[in-house]
């Protein structure tokens, strides 16, 4: 009978746990815990990867994790990076293993409608591209009829490729899927895959990090657009809104010319807009979100504005340099699509 | 009343008491069992309710209706069932406009295909290794010992990655892959073998030749008259050669082109690597089962065979193995089931087995819980099929009531 008691207690505890879990916002959980569990990739240079020389996580997605930790907890170091794969990322956020995922995830309707997640604003505009080895002599996507094209399992690219084959009536072309980009890249190198397909930014990063970048060619074709966004578990607007506005804050900071370097000076500014935006005069937006007044200032202090974060990870000084100019990733004032709603 | 009668009455009363006690015991026993079953059912019900409520709270819908949706993704290899033409389902290559359910069927097909092939090959290889470990030849004995020791003591996943990246993907690329033995192409795009196909028309000559080939093959397999086997094999080869020479059947040779080869049948590198890994791994365990069973056989069997003047090879084939196979079947069954479950590691090399395809489906649809229930049920059914097949074979080999 003792066993029975233990079992019943276990089941009731399970019911109580799921019920209690549902009512609280993740925002409160994170503040109580004092650490942000952030889901990132560790094999995507430029977005989320472990720099083996410094032993640190680096990338644009990593910077967004840090900005959130700084905005919510006031300390960018209070973030725990949890590696997610293309396959595991949705379950990781649904089961509460991570509070938010920034892992170069393409925003698609099927993901918000049937997986219980909510996307954050687009933080990078990308497109599905293809990379081949230079010696294969392939110049464009049309040369790949009958080829084996590889991608990662569970990515949006899988459906993009199937649709592209169908549209061109290619019967012999095959899609082969691997667990992660690392296996994908070694399959391309071994010759098993005639082309490797994923987001152009990731292709640039892998080619850039290779011992001989000239061995690889990224084809000019863009098969589909892939806007990236972080995401959180659905139906938690308190948490989602806090994160959305931290992200918009980084966009606005670039537009307003606030940088990591001039932040201290800007905090003393007499401009009422800047005072309200940075919460420097006691009247910021933070309170209404359940955050501290200066949450935007904290986020900027941690990673800089969007442009600074971009340059650090994808700018001209990096191996995977992706030019912002003329792409949607430029600020809206320069013809791009990086745009923050009003802050007044 | 005699002493005998009193003792008889007492005995009867005693047996009555005994019987009623037995009955009470049985009722209590059954009541406890019923109680345990009821408890388990209630607990499972509560658990299911808790899971469903928890999912609903998180806004996750639990439903199997997504199975009818269009898949929208491709699978690199595998067949599925379609019922486009009439009621009879026919096999067709999976394509992205088919349903999610078809994608699951493709996964089950690929898993079953590799499991069946691996069962056949690992039994053959395992038996050879097991017998080899008891060989009188020092080299063979030690070679088999070290293969078994090495394979048994390293993780299967690592062996699989080794076979794929270090062996199969080191084959020459398609452009420089040469034809071996007339038609076989071994390249990193796959292994291509020639296939036979009917050349259309049916003539009397080809019918005779086909019949003759089949009879000779049957003769070679069942060997009704001792010593006829070699003649039968020779006859089969001759008849078959004539069949091709007269044009009754054509051989479809693979032809290499830019990216892959066309014609013939192919084994993908992923399948080849997974098959190699699972077969070699499973064979080493089967070798141990076989060796153990041979060791357990009374030594007198060997001595008796020796005194009859049988060679060692005949002793193994006619005396030892027939007795050993009766004993090892149940252990083989276990090995077959774990081999089948091990094929789920195919995900590591991109082989589209059931578990791999489940991963894609879960990601594209978000129904991971429903998917995993289907996957678990499929593996359960596959395991049941294997264990009932082994049970049936065991009953055939060891009929009830016949002592060994």
Coordinates of C-alpha atoms in Angstrom, one line a residue, chain B residues 112-386:
Chain B
X112 CA 11.8 -2.9 -41.6
X113 CA 13.9 -3.2 -44.8
X114 CA 17.2 -2.6 -42.9
X115 CA 16.1 -4.8 -40.0
X116 CA 15.2 -7.7 -42.2
X117 CA 18.5 -7.5 -44.2
X118 CA 20.5 -7.1 -41.0
X119 CA 18.8 -10.1 -39.4
X120 CA 19.7 -12.3 -42.3
X121 CA 23.3 -11.0 -42.7
X122 CA 24.1 -10.9 -39.0
X123 CA 22.9 -14.4 -38.4
X124 CA 25.1 -15.7 -41.2
X125 CA 28.1 -13.7 -40.2
X126 CA 27.6 -14.2 -36.5
X127 CA 27.4 -18.0 -36.9
X128 CA 30.6 -18.0 -38.9
X129 CA 32.3 -15.9 -36.3
X130 CA 31.0 -18.1 -33.5
X131 CA 32.2 -21.3 -35.2
X132 CA 35.4 -19.6 -36.1
X133 CA 36.2 -18.8 -32.5
X134 CA 36.3 -22.6 -31.9
X135 CA 38.4 -23.3 -35.0
X136 CA 41.5 -25.5 -34.7
X137 CA 43.3 -22.9 -36.8
X138 CA 45.1 -20.5 -34.6
X139 CA 44.9 -17.5 -37.0
X140 CA 41.1 -17.9 -37.6
X141 CA 40.4 -18.5 -33.9
X142 CA 42.3 -15.4 -32.8
X143 CA 41.0 -13.2 -35.6
X144 CA 37.4 -14.1 -34.7
X145 CA 38.1 -13.6 -31.0
X146 CA 39.5 -10.1 -31.5
X147 CA 36.8 -9.0 -34.0
X148 CA 34.2 -10.1 -31.4
X149 CA 36.0 -8.5 -28.5
X150 CA 36.6 -5.2 -30.3
X151 CA 33.1 -4.8 -31.7
X152 CA 31.3 -5.9 -28.5
X153 CA 33.2 -3.4 -26.4
X154 CA 32.8 -0.2 -28.4
X155 CA 29.5 1.8 -28.7
X156 CA 27.4 1.2 -31.7
X157 CA 26.9 4.9 -32.4
X158 CA 30.7 5.4 -32.7
X159 CA 31.0 2.4 -35.0
X160 CA 28.2 3.8 -37.2
X161 CA 29.9 7.2 -37.5
X162 CA 33.1 5.4 -38.3
X163 CA 31.6 3.2 -41.0
X164 CA 29.9 6.2 -42.6
X165 CA 32.5 9.0 -42.5
X166 CA 35.7 6.8 -42.5
X167 CA 34.7 4.0 -44.8
X168 CA 31.6 4.6 -47.0
X169 CA 32.2 8.2 -47.7
X170 CA 35.8 7.4 -48.7
X171 CA 34.6 5.5 -51.7
X172 CA 35.6 7.2 -55.0
X173 CA 33.3 10.0 -56.3
X174 CA 30.9 9.1 -59.0
X175 CA 33.0 10.8 -61.7
X176 CA 35.9 8.4 -61.1
X177 CA 34.1 5.4 -59.8
X178 CA 35.0 2.4 -61.9
X179 CA 32.8 -0.5 -62.7
X180 CA 33.9 -3.7 -60.9
X181 CA 33.2 -7.2 -61.9
X182 CA 31.2 -6.2 -65.0
X183 CA 28.6 -4.0 -63.5
X184 CA 29.0 -3.1 -59.9
X185 CA 29.7 0.6 -59.2
X186 CA 31.0 1.5 -55.8
X187 CA 31.0 5.2 -55.2
X188 CA 30.3 7.6 -52.4
X189 CA 26.9 8.3 -54.1
X190 CA 26.0 4.7 -53.4
X191 CA 26.6 1.1 -54.4
X192 CA 24.9 0.2 -57.7
X193 CA 24.3 -3.3 -58.8
X194 CA 22.9 -4.6 -62.1
X195 CA 19.3 -5.9 -62.0
X196 CA 17.5 -8.4 -64.1
X197 CA 14.3 -7.5 -65.9
X198 CA 12.0 -9.3 -68.3
X199 CA 12.5 -8.3 -71.8
X200 CA 8.8 -8.2 -72.6
X201 CA 7.7 -11.2 -74.7
X202 CA 7.3 -14.7 -73.2
X203 CA 8.6 -17.5 -75.4
X204 CA 8.4 -21.3 -74.9
X205 CA 12.2 -21.5 -74.7
X206 CA 12.5 -18.8 -71.9
X207 CA 9.6 -20.5 -70.0
X208 CA 11.4 -23.8 -70.1
X209 CA 14.7 -22.2 -69.0
X210 CA 13.1 -20.3 -66.1
X211 CA 11.4 -23.5 -64.9
X212 CA 14.7 -25.4 -65.2
X213 CA 16.6 -22.7 -63.3
X214 CA 14.0 -22.7 -60.5
X215 CA 14.1 -26.5 -60.2
X216 CA 17.9 -26.5 -60.0
X217 CA 17.9 -23.8 -57.4
X218 CA 15.3 -25.6 -55.3
X219 CA 17.4 -28.8 -55.7
X220 CA 20.5 -27.0 -54.6
X221 CA 18.7 -25.5 -51.5
X222 CA 17.0 -28.6 -50.3
X223 CA 19.6 -31.1 -51.5
X224 CA 17.2 -34.1 -51.7
X225 CA 19.9 -36.5 -52.9
X226 CA 23.1 -36.1 -51.0
X227 CA 25.9 -34.9 -53.2
X228 CA 23.6 -33.4 -55.8
X229 CA 24.1 -29.8 -54.6
X230 CA 27.1 -29.0 -56.8
X231 CA 25.5 -30.4 -59.9
X232 CA 22.3 -28.5 -59.1
X233 CA 24.2 -25.2 -58.7
X234 CA 26.0 -25.8 -61.9
X235 CA 22.8 -26.6 -63.8
X236 CA 21.1 -23.5 -62.4
X237 CA 24.0 -21.3 -63.6
X238 CA 23.9 -22.9 -67.0
X239 CA 20.2 -22.5 -67.4
X240 CA 20.3 -18.9 -66.2
X241 CA 23.2 -18.1 -68.5
X242 CA 21.2 -19.5 -71.4
X243 CA 18.2 -17.5 -70.4
X244 CA 20.2 -14.3 -70.7
X245 CA 22.0 -15.4 -73.8
X246 CA 18.8 -16.1 -75.6
X247 CA 17.4 -12.7 -74.6
X248 CA 14.7 -14.0 -72.3
X249 CA 15.9 -11.7 -69.6
X250 CA 18.0 -8.6 -69.9
X251 CA 20.5 -7.3 -67.4
X252 CA 20.1 -3.6 -66.5
X253 CA 23.6 -2.3 -65.9
X254 CA 24.0 1.0 -64.0
X255 CA 25.5 3.8 -66.0
X256 CA 27.3 6.6 -64.2
X257 CA 26.3 10.2 -65.1
X258 CA 27.1 13.6 -63.6
X259 CA 25.7 13.3 -60.1
X260 CA 24.7 9.7 -59.7
X261 CA 24.2 6.5 -61.7
X262 CA 21.0 5.5 -63.5
X263 CA 19.8 1.9 -64.0
X264 CA 20.3 -1.1 -61.8
X265 CA 19.5 -1.1 -58.1
X266 CA 21.3 1.1 -55.6
X267 CA 22.1 1.0 -51.9
X268 CA 22.6 4.5 -50.5
X269 CA 25.8 5.2 -48.6
X270 CA 23.7 5.9 -45.5
X271 CA 22.0 2.6 -45.8
X272 CA 25.3 0.8 -46.5
X273 CA 26.9 2.4 -43.4
X274 CA 23.9 1.6 -41.1
X275 CA 23.7 -1.9 -42.4
X276 CA 27.4 -2.5 -41.9
X277 CA 27.4 -1.1 -38.4
X278 CA 24.3 -3.0 -37.3
X279 CA 25.3 -6.3 -38.9
X280 CA 28.8 -6.3 -37.6
X281 CA 27.7 -5.2 -34.1
X282 CA 24.9 -7.7 -33.9
X283 CA 27.0 -10.5 -35.5
X284 CA 29.5 -10.2 -32.6
X285 CA 26.8 -10.8 -30.1
X286 CA 25.3 -13.7 -32.1
X287 CA 28.8 -15.2 -32.3
X288 CA 29.0 -15.2 -28.5
X289 CA 25.5 -16.9 -28.3
X290 CA 26.6 -19.6 -30.9
X291 CA 30.0 -20.1 -29.2
X292 CA 28.3 -20.5 -25.8
X293 CA 25.8 -23.1 -27.2
X294 CA 28.6 -25.1 -28.9
X295 CA 30.6 -25.1 -25.7
X296 CA 27.6 -26.4 -23.8
X297 CA 27.2 -29.3 -26.2
X298 CA 28.5 -32.5 -24.6
X299 CA 32.0 -33.2 -25.8
X300 CA 31.0 -36.8 -26.6
X301 CA 29.1 -35.5 -29.6
X302 CA 32.4 -34.4 -31.2
X303 CA 34.1 -37.6 -30.2
X304 CA 31.3 -39.8 -31.5
X305 CA 31.4 -37.9 -34.8
X306 CA 35.1 -38.3 -34.9
X307 CA 35.0 -42.0 -34.3
X308 CA 32.5 -42.3 -37.2
X309 CA 35.2 -40.8 -39.4
X310 CA 33.4 -37.5 -40.0
X311 CA 35.6 -34.6 -40.9
X312 CA 35.5 -31.5 -38.7
X313 CA 33.6 -29.6 -41.3
X314 CA 30.9 -32.3 -41.6
X315 CA 30.8 -32.6 -37.8
X316 CA 30.0 -28.9 -37.5
X317 CA 27.5 -28.8 -40.3
X318 CA 25.7 -32.1 -39.6
X319 CA 26.1 -32.8 -35.9
X320 CA 26.9 -29.5 -34.0
X321 CA 25.0 -26.8 -35.8
X322 CA 21.6 -28.6 -36.0
X323 CA 21.7 -29.2 -32.3
X324 CA 23.0 -25.7 -31.5
X325 CA 20.3 -23.9 -33.5
X326 CA 17.5 -25.5 -31.4
X327 CA 19.0 -24.0 -28.3
X328 CA 20.0 -20.6 -29.5
X329 CA 16.7 -19.5 -31.2
X330 CA 15.2 -17.7 -28.2
X331 CA 18.5 -15.8 -27.7
X332 CA 18.6 -15.0 -31.4
X333 CA 15.1 -13.6 -31.0
X334 CA 16.3 -11.1 -28.3
X335 CA 19.2 -10.1 -30.5
X336 CA 16.9 -9.5 -33.5
X337 CA 14.7 -7.3 -31.5
X338 CA 17.5 -5.2 -30.1
X339 CA 19.0 -5.0 -33.6
X340 CA 15.7 -3.6 -34.9
X341 CA 15.6 -1.0 -32.2
X342 CA 19.3 -0.1 -32.9
X343 CA 18.4 1.0 -36.4
X344 CA 17.0 4.1 -34.9
X345 CA 20.6 5.3 -34.7
X346 CA 20.3 5.9 -38.5
X347 CA 19.6 9.5 -37.6
X348 CA 23.4 10.0 -37.0
X349 CA 24.2 9.4 -40.6
X350 CA 21.0 10.8 -42.2
X351 CA 19.4 7.4 -43.0
X352 CA 15.7 8.0 -43.3
X353 CA 14.5 5.4 -40.8
X354 CA 11.3 5.7 -38.8
X355 CA 12.8 7.7 -36.0
X356 CA 14.6 10.1 -38.4
X357 CA 11.4 10.8 -40.3
X358 CA 9.6 11.3 -37.1
X359 CA 12.1 14.1 -36.3
X360 CA 11.3 15.9 -39.5
X361 CA 7.5 15.5 -39.0
X362 CA 7.6 16.7 -35.4
X363 CA 9.5 19.8 -36.6
X364 CA 7.3 20.7 -39.5
X365 CA 4.0 20.0 -37.8
X366 CA 4.8 20.5 -34.1
X367 CA 2.9 17.3 -33.1
X368 CA 5.9 15.6 -31.4
X369 CA 3.9 13.8 -28.7
X370 CA 1.5 12.2 -31.2
X371 CA 4.4 11.4 -33.4
X372 CA 6.4 9.7 -30.7
X373 CA 3.3 7.6 -29.8
X374 CA 3.1 6.4 -33.4
X375 CA 6.8 5.7 -33.4
X376 CA 6.7 3.7 -30.2
X377 CA 3.7 1.7 -31.3
X378 CA 5.4 0.9 -34.6
X379 CA 8.6 -0.4 -32.9
X380 CA 6.4 -2.4 -30.5
X381 CA 4.6 -4.0 -33.4
X382 CA 7.8 -4.7 -35.2
X383 CA 9.2 -6.4 -32.1
X384 CA 6.1 -8.5 -31.7
X385 CA 6.3 -9.6 -35.3
X386 CA 9.9 -10.7 -34.8

